[in-house]
Short mmCIF file of C-alpha atoms in Angstrom, two decimals:
data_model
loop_
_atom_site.label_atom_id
_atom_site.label_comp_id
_atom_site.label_asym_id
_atom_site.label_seq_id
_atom_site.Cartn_x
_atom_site.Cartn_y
_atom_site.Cartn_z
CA UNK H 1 8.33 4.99 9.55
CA UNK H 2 4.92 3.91 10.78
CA UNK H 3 2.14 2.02 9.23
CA UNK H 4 -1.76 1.83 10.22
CA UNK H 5 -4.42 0.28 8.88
CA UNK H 6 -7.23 1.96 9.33
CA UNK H 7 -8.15 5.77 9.56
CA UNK H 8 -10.21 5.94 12.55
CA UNK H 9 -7.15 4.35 15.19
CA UNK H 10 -4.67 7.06 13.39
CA UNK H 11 -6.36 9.86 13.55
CA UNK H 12 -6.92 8.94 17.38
CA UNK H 13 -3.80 8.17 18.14
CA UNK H 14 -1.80 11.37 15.73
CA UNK H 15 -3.72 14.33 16.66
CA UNK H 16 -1.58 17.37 15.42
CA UNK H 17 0.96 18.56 15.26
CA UNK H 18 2.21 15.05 13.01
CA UNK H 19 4.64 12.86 14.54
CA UNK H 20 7.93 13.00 13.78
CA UNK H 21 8.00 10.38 11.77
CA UNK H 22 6.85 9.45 8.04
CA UNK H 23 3.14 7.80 8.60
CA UNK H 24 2.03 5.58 5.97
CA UNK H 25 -1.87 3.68 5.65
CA UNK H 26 -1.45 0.13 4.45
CA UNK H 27 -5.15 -0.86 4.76
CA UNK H 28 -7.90 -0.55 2.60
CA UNK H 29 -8.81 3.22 1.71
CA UNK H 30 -12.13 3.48 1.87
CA UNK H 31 -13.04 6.29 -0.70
CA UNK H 32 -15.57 8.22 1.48
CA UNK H 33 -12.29 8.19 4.00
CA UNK H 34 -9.70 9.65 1.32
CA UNK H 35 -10.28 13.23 2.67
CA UNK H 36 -8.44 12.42 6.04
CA UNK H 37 -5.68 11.70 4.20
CA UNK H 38 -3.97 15.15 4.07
CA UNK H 39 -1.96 15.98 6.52
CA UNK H 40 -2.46 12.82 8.95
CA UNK H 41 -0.32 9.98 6.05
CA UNK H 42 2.42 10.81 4.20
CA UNK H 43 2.18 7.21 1.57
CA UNK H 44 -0.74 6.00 0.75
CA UNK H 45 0.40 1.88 -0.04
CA UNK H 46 -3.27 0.40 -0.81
CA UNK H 47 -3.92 2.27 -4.23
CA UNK H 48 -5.82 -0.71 -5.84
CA UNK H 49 -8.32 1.19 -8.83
CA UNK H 50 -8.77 3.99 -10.59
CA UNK H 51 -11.88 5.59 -8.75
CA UNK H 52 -9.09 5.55 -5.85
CA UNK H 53 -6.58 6.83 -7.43
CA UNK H 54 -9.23 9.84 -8.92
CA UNK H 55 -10.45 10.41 -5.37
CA UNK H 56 -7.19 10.69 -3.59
CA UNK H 57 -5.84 12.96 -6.70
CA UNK H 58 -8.63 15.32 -6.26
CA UNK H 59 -8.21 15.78 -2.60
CA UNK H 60 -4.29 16.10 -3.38
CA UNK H 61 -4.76 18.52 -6.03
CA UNK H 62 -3.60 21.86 -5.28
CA UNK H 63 -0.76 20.44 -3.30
CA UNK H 64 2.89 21.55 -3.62
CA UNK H 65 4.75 18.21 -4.40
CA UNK H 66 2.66 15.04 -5.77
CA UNK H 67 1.54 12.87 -2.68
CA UNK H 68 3.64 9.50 -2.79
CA UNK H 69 1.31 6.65 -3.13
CA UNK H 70 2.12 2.61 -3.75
CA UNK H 71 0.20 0.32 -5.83
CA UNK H 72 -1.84 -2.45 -4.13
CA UNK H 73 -1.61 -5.71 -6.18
CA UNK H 74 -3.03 -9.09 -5.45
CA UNK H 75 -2.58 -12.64 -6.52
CA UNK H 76 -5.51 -13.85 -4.94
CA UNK H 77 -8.84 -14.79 -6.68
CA UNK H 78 -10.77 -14.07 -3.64
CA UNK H 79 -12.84 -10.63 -4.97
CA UNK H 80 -12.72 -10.01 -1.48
CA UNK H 81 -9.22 -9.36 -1.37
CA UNK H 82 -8.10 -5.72 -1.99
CA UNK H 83 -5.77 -5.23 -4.72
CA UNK H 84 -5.40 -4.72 -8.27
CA UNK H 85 -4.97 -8.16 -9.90
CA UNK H 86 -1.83 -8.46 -12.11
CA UNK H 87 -3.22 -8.52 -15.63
CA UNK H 88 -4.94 -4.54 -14.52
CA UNK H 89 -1.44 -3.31 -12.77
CA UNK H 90 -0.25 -1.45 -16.19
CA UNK H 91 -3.97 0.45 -16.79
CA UNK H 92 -4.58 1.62 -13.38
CA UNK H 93 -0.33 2.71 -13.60
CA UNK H 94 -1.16 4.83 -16.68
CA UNK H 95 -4.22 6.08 -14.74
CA UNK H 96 -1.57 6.68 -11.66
CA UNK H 97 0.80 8.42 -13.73
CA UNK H 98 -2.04 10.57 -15.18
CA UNK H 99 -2.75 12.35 -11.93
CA UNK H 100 0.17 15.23 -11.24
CA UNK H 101 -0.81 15.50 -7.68
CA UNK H 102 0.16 11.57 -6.91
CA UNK H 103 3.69 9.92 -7.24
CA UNK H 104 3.52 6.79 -7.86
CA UNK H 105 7.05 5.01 -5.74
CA UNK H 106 6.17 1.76 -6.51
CA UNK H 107 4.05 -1.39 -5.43
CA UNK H 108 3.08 -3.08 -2.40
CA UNK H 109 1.43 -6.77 -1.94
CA UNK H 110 -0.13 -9.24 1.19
CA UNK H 111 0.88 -12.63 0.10
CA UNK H 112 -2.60 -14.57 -0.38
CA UNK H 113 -1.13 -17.22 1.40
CA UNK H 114 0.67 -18.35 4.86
CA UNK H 115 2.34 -20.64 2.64
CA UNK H 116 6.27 -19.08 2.50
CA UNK H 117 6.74 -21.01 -0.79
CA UNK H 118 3.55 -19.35 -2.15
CA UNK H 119 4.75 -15.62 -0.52
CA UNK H 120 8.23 -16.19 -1.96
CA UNK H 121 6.98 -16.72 -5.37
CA UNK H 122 4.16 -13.45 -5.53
CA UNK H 123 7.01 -11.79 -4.24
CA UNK H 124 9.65 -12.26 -6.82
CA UNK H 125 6.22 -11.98 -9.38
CA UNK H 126 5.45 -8.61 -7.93
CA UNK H 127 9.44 -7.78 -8.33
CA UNK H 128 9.37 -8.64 -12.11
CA UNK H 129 5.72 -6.66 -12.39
CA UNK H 130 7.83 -3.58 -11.13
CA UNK H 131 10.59 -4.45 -13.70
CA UNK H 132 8.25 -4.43 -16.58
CA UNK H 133 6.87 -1.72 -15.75
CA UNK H 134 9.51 0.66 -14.80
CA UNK H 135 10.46 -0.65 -19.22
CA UNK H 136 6.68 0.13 -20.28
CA UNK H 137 6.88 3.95 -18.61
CA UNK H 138 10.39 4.38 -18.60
CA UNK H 139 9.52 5.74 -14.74
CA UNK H 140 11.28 4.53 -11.64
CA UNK H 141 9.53 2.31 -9.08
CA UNK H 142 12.16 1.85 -6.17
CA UNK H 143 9.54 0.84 -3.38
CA UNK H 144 8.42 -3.45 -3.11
CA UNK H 145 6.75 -3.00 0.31
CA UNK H 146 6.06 -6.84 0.93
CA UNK H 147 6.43 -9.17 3.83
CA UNK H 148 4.93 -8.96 7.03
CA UNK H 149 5.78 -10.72 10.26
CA UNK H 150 5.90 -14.10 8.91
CA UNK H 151 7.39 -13.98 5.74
CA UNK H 152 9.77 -10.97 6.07
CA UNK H 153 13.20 -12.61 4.99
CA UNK H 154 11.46 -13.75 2.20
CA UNK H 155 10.51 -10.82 0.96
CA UNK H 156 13.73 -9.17 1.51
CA UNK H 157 15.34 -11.97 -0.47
CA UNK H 158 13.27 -11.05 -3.12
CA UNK H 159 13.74 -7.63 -3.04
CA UNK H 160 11.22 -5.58 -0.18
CA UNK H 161 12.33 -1.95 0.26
CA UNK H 162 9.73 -2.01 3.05
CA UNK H 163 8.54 -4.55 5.25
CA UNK H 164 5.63 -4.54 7.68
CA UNK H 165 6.14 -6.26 11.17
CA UNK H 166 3.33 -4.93 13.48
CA UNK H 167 2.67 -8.27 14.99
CA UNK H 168 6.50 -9.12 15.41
CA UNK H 169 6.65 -5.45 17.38
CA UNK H 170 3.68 -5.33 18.93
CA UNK H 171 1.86 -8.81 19.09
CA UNK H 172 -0.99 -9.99 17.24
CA UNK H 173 -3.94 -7.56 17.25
CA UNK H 174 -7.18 -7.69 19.05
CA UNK H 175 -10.36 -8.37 17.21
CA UNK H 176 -11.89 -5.39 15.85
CA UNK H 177 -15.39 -4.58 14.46
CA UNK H 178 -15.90 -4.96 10.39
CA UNK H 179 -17.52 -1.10 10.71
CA UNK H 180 -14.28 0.43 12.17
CA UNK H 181 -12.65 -0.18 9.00
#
């Protein structure tokens, strides 16, 4: 499996027929960019509000089996940061869950911090999020996607069904323009 983070550098670098392998977009979905979606990702993991979630279930409508999408939560304060913060998680799920063309598998979280102490403990938070919630909808959420380069054994320890080591693989990334995104 495969993650990118933006749209543009995908659909450069997967032109049909798709790759062989499951392709998932763990940056944030711009909603004017949610039509590329369809047959270039196959998991969305950045689903952070409802006018996402509306947008990408409109373009997936029609589809024959829901799209699988992940729910971006943050512990930050920064408004900057993507993410849904904690105390919204259970509306935008019952907006998720609303939506027949989307399947919600679970959540997915940047630690707001280098700190590993700090990642450790948003980790096991966004584990017992997940727990509560699987008991409030009586639905399944197997997928924690958490932990990236630096903090990946944390995250496993804590439970990550997915981890996300693009600068471990590949190095770190060159600088970028803001307008790419």
């Amino acid at each position: 499996e495969f993650g990118e983070n933006y749209v543009q550098e995908a659909a450069a670098k997967f032109t049909p027929p798709h790759p062989p392998w499951k392709l998932h977009f763990i940056g944030h979905l711009q909603r004017r960019k949610v039509k590329a979606v369809p047959g270039l990702f196959d998991v969305v993991q950045t689903v952070d509000s409802g006018a996402l979630a509306d947008a990408l279930g409109s373009v997936m409508d029609g589809t024959v089996s829901p799209f699988p999408i992940l729910v971006e939560v943050t512990f930050s304060r920064d408004p900057s940061r993507p993410g849904v913060q904690t105390n919204g998680v259970q509306d935008l799920l019952s907006e998720i869950l609303g939506h027949p063309s989307l399947d919600c598998q679970g959540f997915m979280v940047v630690a707001s911090s280098a700190d590993r102490d700090t990642a450790q403990k948003e980790f096991a938070a966004l584990r017992e999020i997940r727990d509560a919630m699987e008991s409030e909808f009586g639905h399944q959420f197997p997928e924690l996607s958490m932990g990236m380069s630096g903090d990946y054994d944390v995250a496993i320890a804590e439970g990550a069904t997915m981890v996300r080591l693009g600068t471990a693989i590949f190095g770190s990334r060159p600088l970028r323009r803001i307008a790419e995104s």
